[in-house]
Short mmCIF file of C-alpha atoms in Angstrom, two decimals:
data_model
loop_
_atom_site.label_atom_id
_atom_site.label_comp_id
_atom_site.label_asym_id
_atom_site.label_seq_id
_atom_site.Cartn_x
_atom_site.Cartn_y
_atom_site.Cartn_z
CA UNK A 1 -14.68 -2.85 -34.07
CA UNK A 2 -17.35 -1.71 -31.53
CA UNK A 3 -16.74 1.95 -29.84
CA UNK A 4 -19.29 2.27 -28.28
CA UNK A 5 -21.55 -0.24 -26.16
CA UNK A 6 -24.29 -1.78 -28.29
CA UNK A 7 -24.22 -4.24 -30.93
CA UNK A 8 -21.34 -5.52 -33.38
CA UNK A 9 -21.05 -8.03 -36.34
CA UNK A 10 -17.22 -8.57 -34.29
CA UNK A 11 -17.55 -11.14 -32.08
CA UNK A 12 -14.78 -10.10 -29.69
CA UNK A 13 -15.87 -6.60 -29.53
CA UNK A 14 -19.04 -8.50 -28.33
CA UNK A 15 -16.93 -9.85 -25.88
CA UNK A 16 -15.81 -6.72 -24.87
CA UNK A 17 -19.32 -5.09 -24.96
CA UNK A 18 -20.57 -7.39 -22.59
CA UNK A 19 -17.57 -7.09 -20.40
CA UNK A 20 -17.70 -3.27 -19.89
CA UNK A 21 -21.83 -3.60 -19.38
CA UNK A 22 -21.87 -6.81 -16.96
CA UNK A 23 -18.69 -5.36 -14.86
CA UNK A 24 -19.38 -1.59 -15.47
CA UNK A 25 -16.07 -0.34 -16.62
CA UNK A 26 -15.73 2.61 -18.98
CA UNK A 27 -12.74 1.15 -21.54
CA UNK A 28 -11.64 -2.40 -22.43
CA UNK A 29 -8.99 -3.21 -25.35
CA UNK A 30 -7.94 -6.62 -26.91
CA UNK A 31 -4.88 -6.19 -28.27
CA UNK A 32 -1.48 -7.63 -29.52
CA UNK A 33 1.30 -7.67 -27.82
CA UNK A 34 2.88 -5.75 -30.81
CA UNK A 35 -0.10 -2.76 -29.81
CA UNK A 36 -2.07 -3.71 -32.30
CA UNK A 37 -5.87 -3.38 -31.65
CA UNK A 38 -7.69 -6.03 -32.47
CA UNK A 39 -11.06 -5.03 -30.12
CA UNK A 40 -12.04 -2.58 -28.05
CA UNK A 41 -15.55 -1.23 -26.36
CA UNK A 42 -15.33 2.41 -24.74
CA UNK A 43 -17.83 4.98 -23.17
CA UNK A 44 -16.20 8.06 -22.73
CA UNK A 45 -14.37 8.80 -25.77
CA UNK A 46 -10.68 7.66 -25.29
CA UNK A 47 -8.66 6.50 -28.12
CA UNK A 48 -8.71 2.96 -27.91
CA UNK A 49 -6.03 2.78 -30.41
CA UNK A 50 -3.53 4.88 -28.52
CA UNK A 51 -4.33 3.12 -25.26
CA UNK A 52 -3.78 -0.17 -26.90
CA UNK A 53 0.00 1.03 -28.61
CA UNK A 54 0.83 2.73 -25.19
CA UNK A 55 -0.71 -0.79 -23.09
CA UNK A 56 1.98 -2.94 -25.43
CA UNK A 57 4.94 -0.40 -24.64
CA UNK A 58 4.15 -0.78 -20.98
CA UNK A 59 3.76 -4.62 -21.50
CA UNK A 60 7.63 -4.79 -23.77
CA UNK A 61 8.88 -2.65 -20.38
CA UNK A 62 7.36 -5.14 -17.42
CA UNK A 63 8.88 -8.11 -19.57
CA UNK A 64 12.62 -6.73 -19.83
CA UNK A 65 11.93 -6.28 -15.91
CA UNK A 66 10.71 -9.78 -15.07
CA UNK A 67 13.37 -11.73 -17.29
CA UNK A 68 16.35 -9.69 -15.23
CA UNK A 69 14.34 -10.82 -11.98
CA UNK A 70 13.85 -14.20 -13.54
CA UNK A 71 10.19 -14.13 -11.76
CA UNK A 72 8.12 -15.79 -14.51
CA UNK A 73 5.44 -14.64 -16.60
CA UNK A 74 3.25 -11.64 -16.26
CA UNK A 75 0.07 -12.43 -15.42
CA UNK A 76 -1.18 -8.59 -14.99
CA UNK A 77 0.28 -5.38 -14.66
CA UNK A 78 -1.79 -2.64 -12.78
CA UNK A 79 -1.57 0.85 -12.67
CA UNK A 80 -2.97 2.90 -9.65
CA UNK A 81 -3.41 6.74 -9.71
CA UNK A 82 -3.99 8.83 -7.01
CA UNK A 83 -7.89 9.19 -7.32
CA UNK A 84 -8.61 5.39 -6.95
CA UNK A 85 -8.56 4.82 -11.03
CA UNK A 86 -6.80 1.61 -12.59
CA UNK A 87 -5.40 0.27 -15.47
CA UNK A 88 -5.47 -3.49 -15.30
CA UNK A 89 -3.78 -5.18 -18.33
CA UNK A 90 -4.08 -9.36 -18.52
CA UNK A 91 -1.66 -10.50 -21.16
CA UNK A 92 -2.67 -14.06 -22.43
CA UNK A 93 -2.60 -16.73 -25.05
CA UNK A 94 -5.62 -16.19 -27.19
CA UNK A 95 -5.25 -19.58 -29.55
CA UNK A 96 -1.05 -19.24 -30.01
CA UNK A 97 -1.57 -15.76 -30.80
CA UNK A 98 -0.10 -13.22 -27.37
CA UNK A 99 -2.58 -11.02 -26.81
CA UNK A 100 -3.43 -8.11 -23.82
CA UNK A 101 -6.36 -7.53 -22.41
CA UNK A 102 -6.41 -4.02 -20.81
CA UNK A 103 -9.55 -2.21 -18.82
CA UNK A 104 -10.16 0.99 -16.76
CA UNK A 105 -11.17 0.24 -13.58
CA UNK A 106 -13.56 3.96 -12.47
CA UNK A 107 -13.49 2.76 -8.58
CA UNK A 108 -11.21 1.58 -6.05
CA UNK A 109 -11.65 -1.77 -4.60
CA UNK A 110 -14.26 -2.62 -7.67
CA UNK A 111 -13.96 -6.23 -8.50
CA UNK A 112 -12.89 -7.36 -12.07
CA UNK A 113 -10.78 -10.61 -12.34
CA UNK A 114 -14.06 -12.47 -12.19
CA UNK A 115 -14.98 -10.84 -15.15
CA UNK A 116 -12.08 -10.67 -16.98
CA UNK A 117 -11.80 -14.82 -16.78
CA UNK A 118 -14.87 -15.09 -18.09
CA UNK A 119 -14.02 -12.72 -20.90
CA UNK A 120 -10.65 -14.07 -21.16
CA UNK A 121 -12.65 -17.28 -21.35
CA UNK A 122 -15.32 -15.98 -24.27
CA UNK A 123 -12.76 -14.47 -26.38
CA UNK A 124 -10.94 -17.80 -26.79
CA UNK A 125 -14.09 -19.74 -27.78
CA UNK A 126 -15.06 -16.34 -30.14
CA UNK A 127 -11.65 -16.18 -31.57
CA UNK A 128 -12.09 -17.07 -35.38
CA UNK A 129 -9.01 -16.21 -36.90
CA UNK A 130 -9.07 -15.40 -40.80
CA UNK B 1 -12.43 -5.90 16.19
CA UNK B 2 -12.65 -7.44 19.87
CA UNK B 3 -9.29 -8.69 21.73
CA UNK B 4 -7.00 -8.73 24.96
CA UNK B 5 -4.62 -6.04 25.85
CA UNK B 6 -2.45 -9.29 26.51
CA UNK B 7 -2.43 -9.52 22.82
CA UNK B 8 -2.24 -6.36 21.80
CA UNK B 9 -0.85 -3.44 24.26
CA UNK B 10 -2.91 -0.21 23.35
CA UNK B 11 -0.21 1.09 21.58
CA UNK B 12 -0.55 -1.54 19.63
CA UNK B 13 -4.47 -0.37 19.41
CA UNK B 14 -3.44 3.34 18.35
CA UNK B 15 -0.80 2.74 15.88
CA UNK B 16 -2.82 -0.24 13.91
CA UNK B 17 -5.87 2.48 13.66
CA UNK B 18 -4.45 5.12 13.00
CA UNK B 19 -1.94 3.46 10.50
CA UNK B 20 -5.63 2.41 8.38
CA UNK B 21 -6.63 6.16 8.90
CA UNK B 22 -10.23 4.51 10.74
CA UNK B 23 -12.29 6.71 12.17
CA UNK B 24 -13.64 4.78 15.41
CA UNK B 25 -14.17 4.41 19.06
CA UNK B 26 -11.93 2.12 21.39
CA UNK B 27 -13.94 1.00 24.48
CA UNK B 28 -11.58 -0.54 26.74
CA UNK B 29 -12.39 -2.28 30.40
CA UNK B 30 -10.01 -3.13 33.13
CA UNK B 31 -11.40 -4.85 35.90
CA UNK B 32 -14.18 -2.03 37.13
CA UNK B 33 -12.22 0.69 35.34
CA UNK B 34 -13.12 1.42 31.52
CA UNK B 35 -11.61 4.13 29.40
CA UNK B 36 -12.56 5.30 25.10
CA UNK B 37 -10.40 5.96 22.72
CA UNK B 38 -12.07 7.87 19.54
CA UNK B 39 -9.91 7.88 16.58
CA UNK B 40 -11.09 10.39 13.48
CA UNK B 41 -9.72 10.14 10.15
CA UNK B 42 -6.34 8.30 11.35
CA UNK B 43 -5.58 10.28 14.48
CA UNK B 44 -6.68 9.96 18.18
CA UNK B 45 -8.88 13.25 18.66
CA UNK B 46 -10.42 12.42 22.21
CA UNK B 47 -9.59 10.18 25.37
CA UNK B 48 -12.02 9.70 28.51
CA UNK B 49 -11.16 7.38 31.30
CA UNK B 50 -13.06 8.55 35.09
CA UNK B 51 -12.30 11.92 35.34
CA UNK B 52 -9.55 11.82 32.95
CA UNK B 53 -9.84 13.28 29.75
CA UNK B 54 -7.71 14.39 26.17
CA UNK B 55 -3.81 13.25 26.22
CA UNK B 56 -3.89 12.33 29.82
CA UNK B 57 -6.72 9.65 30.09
CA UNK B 58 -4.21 7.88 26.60
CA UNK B 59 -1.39 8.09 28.93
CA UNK B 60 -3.09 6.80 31.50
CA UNK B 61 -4.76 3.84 29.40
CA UNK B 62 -1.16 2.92 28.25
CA UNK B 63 -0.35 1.60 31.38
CA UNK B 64 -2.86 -0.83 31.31
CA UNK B 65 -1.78 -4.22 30.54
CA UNK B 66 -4.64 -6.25 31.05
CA UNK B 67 -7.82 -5.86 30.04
CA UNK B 68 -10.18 -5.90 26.64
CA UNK B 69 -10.99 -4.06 23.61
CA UNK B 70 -13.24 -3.70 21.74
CA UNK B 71 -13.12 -1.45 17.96
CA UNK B 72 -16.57 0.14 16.78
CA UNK B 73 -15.61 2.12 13.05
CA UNK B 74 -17.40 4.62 12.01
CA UNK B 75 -18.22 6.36 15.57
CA UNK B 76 -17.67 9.67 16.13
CA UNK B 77 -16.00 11.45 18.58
CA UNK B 78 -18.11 13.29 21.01
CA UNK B 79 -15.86 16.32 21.32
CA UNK B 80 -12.24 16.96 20.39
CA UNK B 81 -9.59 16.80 23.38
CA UNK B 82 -6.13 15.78 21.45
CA UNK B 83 -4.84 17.83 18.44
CA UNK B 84 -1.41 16.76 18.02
CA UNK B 85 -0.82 13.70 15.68
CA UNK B 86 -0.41 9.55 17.21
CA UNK B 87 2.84 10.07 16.64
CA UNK B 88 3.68 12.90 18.64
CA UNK B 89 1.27 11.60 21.19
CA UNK B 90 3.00 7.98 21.10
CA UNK B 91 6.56 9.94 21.26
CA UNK B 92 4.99 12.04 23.97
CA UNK B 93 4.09 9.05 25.96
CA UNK B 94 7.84 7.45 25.97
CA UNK B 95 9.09 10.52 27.30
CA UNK B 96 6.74 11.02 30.48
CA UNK B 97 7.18 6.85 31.02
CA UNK B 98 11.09 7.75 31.02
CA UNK B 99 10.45 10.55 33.55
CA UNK B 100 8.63 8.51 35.39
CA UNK B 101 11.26 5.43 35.10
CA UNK B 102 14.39 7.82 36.40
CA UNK B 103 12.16 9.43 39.23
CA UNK B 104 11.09 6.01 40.70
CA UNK B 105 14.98 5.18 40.58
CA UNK B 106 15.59 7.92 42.33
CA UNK B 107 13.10 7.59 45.03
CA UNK B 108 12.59 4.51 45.09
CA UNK B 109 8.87 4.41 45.40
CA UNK B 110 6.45 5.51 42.89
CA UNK B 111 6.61 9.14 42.68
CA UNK B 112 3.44 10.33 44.60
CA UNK B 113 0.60 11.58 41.91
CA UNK B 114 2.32 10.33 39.05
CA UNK B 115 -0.46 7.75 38.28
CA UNK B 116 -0.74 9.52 35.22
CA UNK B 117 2.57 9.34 34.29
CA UNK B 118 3.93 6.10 35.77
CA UNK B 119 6.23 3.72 33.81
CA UNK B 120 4.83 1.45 31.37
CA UNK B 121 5.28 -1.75 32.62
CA UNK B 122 4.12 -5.55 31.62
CA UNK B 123 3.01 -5.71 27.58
CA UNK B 124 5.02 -1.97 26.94
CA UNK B 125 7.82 -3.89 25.66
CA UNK B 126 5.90 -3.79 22.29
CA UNK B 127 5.21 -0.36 23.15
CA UNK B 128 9.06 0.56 23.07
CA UNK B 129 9.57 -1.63 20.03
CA UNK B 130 6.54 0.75 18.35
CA UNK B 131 8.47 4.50 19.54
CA UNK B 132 11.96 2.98 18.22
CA UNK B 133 10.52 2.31 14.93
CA UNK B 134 8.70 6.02 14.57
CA UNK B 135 12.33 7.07 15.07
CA UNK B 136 13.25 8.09 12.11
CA UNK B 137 16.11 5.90 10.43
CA UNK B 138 18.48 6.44 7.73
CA UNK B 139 17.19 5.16 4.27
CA UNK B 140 19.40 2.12 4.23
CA UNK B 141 17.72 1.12 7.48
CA UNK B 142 14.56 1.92 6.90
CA UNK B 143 14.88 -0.16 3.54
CA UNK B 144 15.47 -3.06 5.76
CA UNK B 145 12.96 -2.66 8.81
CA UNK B 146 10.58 -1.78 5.15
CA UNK B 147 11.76 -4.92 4.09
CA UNK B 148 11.42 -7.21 7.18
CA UNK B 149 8.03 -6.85 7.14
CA UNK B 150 6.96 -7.77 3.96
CA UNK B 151 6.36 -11.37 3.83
CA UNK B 152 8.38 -13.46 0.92
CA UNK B 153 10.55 -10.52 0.41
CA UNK B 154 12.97 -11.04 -2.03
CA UNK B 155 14.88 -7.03 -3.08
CA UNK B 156 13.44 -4.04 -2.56
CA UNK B 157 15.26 -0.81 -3.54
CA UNK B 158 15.05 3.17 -3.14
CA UNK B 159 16.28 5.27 -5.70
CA UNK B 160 15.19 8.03 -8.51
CA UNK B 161 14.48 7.19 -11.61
CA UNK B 162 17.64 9.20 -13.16
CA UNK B 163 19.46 6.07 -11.42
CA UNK B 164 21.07 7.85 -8.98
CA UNK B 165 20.86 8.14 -5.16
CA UNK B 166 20.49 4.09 -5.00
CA UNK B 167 19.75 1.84 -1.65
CA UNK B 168 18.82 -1.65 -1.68
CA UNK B 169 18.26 -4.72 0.22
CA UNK B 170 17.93 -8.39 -0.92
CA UNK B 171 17.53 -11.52 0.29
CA UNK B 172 18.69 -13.32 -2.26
CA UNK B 173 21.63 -12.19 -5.11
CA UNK B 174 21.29 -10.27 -8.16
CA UNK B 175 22.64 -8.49 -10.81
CA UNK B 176 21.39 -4.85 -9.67
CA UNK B 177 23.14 -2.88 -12.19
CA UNK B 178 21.24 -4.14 -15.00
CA UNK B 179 18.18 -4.82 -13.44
CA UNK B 180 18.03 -1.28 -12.27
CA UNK B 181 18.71 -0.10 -15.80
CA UNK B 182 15.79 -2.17 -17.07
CA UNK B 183 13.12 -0.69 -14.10
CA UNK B 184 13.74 2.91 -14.17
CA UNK B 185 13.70 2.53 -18.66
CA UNK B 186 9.76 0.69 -17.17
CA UNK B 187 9.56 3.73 -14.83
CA UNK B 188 9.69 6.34 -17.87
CA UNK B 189 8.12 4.61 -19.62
CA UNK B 190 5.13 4.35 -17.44
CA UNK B 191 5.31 8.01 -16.71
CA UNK B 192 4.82 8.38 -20.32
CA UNK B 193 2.19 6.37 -20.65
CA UNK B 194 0.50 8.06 -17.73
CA UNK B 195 0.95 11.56 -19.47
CA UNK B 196 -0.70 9.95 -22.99
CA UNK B 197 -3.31 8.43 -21.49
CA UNK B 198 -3.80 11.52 -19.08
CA UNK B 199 -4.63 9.27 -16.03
CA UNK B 200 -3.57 11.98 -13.93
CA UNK B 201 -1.11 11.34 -11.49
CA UNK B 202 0.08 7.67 -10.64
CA UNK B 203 0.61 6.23 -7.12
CA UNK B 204 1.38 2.91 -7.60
CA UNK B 205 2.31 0.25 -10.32
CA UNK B 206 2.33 -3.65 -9.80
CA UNK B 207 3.09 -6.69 -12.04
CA UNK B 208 2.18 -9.92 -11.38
CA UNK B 209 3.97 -13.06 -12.86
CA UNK B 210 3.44 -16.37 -12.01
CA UNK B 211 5.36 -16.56 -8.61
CA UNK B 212 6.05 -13.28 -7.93
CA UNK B 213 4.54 -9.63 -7.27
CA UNK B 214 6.63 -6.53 -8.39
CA UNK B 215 5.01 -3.28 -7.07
CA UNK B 216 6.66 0.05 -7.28
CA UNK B 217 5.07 3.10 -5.42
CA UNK B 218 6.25 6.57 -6.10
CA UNK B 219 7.11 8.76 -3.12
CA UNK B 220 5.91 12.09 -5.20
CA UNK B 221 9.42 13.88 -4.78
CA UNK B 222 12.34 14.39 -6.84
CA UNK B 223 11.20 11.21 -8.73
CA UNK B 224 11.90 9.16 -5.96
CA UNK B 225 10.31 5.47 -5.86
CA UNK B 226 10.70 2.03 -4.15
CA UNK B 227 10.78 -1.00 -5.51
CA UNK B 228 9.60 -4.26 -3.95
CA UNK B 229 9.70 -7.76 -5.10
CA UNK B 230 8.36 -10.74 -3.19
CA UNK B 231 7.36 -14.21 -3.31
CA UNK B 232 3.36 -14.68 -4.51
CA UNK B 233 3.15 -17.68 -2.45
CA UNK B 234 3.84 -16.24 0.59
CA UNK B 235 3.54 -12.49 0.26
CA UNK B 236 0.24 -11.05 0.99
CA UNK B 237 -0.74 -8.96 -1.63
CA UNK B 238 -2.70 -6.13 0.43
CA UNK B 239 0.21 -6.15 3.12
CA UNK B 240 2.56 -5.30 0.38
CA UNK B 241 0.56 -2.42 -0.88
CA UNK B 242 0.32 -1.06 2.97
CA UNK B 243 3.50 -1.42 3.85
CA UNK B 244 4.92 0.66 0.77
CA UNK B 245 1.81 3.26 1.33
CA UNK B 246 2.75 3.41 5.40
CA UNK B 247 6.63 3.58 4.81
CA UNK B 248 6.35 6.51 1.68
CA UNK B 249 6.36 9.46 4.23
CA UNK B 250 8.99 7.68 6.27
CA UNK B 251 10.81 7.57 3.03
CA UNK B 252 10.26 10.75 2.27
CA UNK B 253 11.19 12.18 6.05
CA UNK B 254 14.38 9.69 5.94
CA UNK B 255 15.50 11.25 2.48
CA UNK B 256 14.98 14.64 3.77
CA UNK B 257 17.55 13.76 7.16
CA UNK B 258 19.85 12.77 4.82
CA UNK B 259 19.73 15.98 2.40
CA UNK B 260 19.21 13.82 0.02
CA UNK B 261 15.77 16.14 -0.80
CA UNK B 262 14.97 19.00 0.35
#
């Protein structure tokens, strides 16, 4: 696992190295959709493990929604708070296995699905399971 | 932003401006005549039009219903000449073009110097539509105007997240009851995650599925929010996000008429 930016043997904390550098975000998690964390790359000294557990809670909770609306699946789930900060979470199929990306987005209006594809993208060809 | 008073009546002009908050200058030409509008932060703080200036050069203005625009952001005002909000100025404006309506009844002749304060005529149709929807509704009805204008709406609803003091309006039908049960349980449990992850206080919330948005926006009293689903093909996603941000203080004011917060 990589905490902080800079190099890692873990090829999806690579992933999410380059992510967080390239589209300068402070946090990004990979994790399970049971919470488990699987990656994660962060600058400022949250707990990537309790972000991940409380991303998966959030992600259970938007599902329950969505099957009473009958409105497909999620594609992302976004959290705004008052001083322009988000939480963007992209669930998605990493090889059969459900998985949740999840970044902090510092400005409002700063782009990121771009670079979340692309990471979305690199963590599917990275993704060695074992 | 350049256009024809044809196509958009200045009250138009002043509510879409101030409704982004812009701070910006209006110049607007009819014929020989032309008149400014300087907008600051979201209200109109200055007017000028000949020897007009402040609340009576907007008034006069309004009555113009032909002409051209044109929007410059970012300008300052020279000086400040209008302190109450575009509301109150817009409200304001109805009333004198009412006096001015009954007292040309009554003589039957423009009223002599009530340039100022003559009748809106021609493109103030829009104008009235604008001052009867600043009026402040009931919540069930301003659910619905909320609703109308929120392309590929599909249920929106008003309510706390203990459940209680529900309104809601669909277009389509649903089981509410358990739906309900299942957002405000996503509600807490947002508002828990917000408090673990201390990401201070939370405005808004939106999921996106495959052929749908869900956003819910929290009015920020008595755990009030609304909740708005709509189509993803047809809904525009940054008209969805101002409508809920425009309509939380009428939600709030509409609540408040209704004692349903104080």
């Amino acid at each position: 696992m990589l905490d902080q930016r800079g190099s890692s043997s873990n090829p999806l904390a690579q992933v999410l190295s380059d992510l967080t550098r390239e589209a300068q975000l402070p946090a990004a998690t990979l994790s399970s959709k049971d919470g488990l964390l699987i990656a994660s790359s962060t600058i400022n000294g949250d707990s990537p493990t309790k972000q991940s557990a409380v991303v998966a809670k959030l992600a259970e909770a938007a599902n329950l929604v969505r099957s009473q609306l009958t409105i497909g699946t999620p594609s992302e789930f976004s959290f705004f708070a008052e001083d322009g900060k988000r939480l963007v979470c992209r669930p998605f199929d990493l090889n059969g296995h459900e998985m949740i990306l999840a970044i902090v987005i510092p400005n409002r209006g700063q782009p990121y699905r771009r670079a979340t594809n692309r990471a979305i993208a690199r963590l599917r060809s990275a993704w060695q399971p074992g | 932003m350049k256009g024809k008073l044809q196509d958009m009546a200045v009250a138009d002009l002043i509510q879409l401006t101030c409704q982004d908050r812009k701070t910006a200058r209006a110049l607007i030409k009819n014929g020989g005549e032309r008149g400014e509008l300087f907008f600051k932060n979201g209200n109109v703080v200055h007017a000028e039009l000949g020897a007009l200036t402040g609340e009576q050069a907007v008034y006069r203005l309004m009555n113009w219903d032909q002409g051209n625009f044109d929007l410059t952001a970012d300008v300052d005002s020279p000086e400040i000449t209008i302190t109450r909000s575009w509301t109150s100025l817009l409200l304001e404006a109805a009333r004198l073009a009412d006096e001015g309506t009954e007292r040309e009844n009554e003589e039957g002749e423009a009223a002599a110097g009530a340039a100022v304060l003559e009748p809106a005529r021609g493109g103030d149709k829009k104008f009235v539509e604008i001052i009867q929807e600043f009026s402040v509704l009931p919540p069930q009805g301003l659910l619905q105007q909320f609703s109308e204008k929120i392309a590929g709406h599909r249920l929106s609803c008003l309510t706390q997240v203990r459940g209680t003091g529900l309104y809601w309006y669909s277009t389509s039908s649903v089981e509410l009851e358990e739906l309900m049960e299942q957002v405000n349980q996503f509600v807490k449990m947002v508002e828990t995650a917000t408090n673990k992850l201390g990401a201070g206080s939370l405005q808004d919330n939106l999921l996106t599925t495959e052929d749908a948005y869900l956003l819910i926006r929290f009015l920020g009293r008595d755990n009030y929010y609304i909740f708005v689903v709509a189509d993803k093909t047809s809904a525009n996603l940054g008209n969805l996000r101002h409508q809920a941000r425009v309509y939380t203080d009428r939600f709030i004011s509409s609540l408040k008429l209704e004692g349903a917060i104080v």
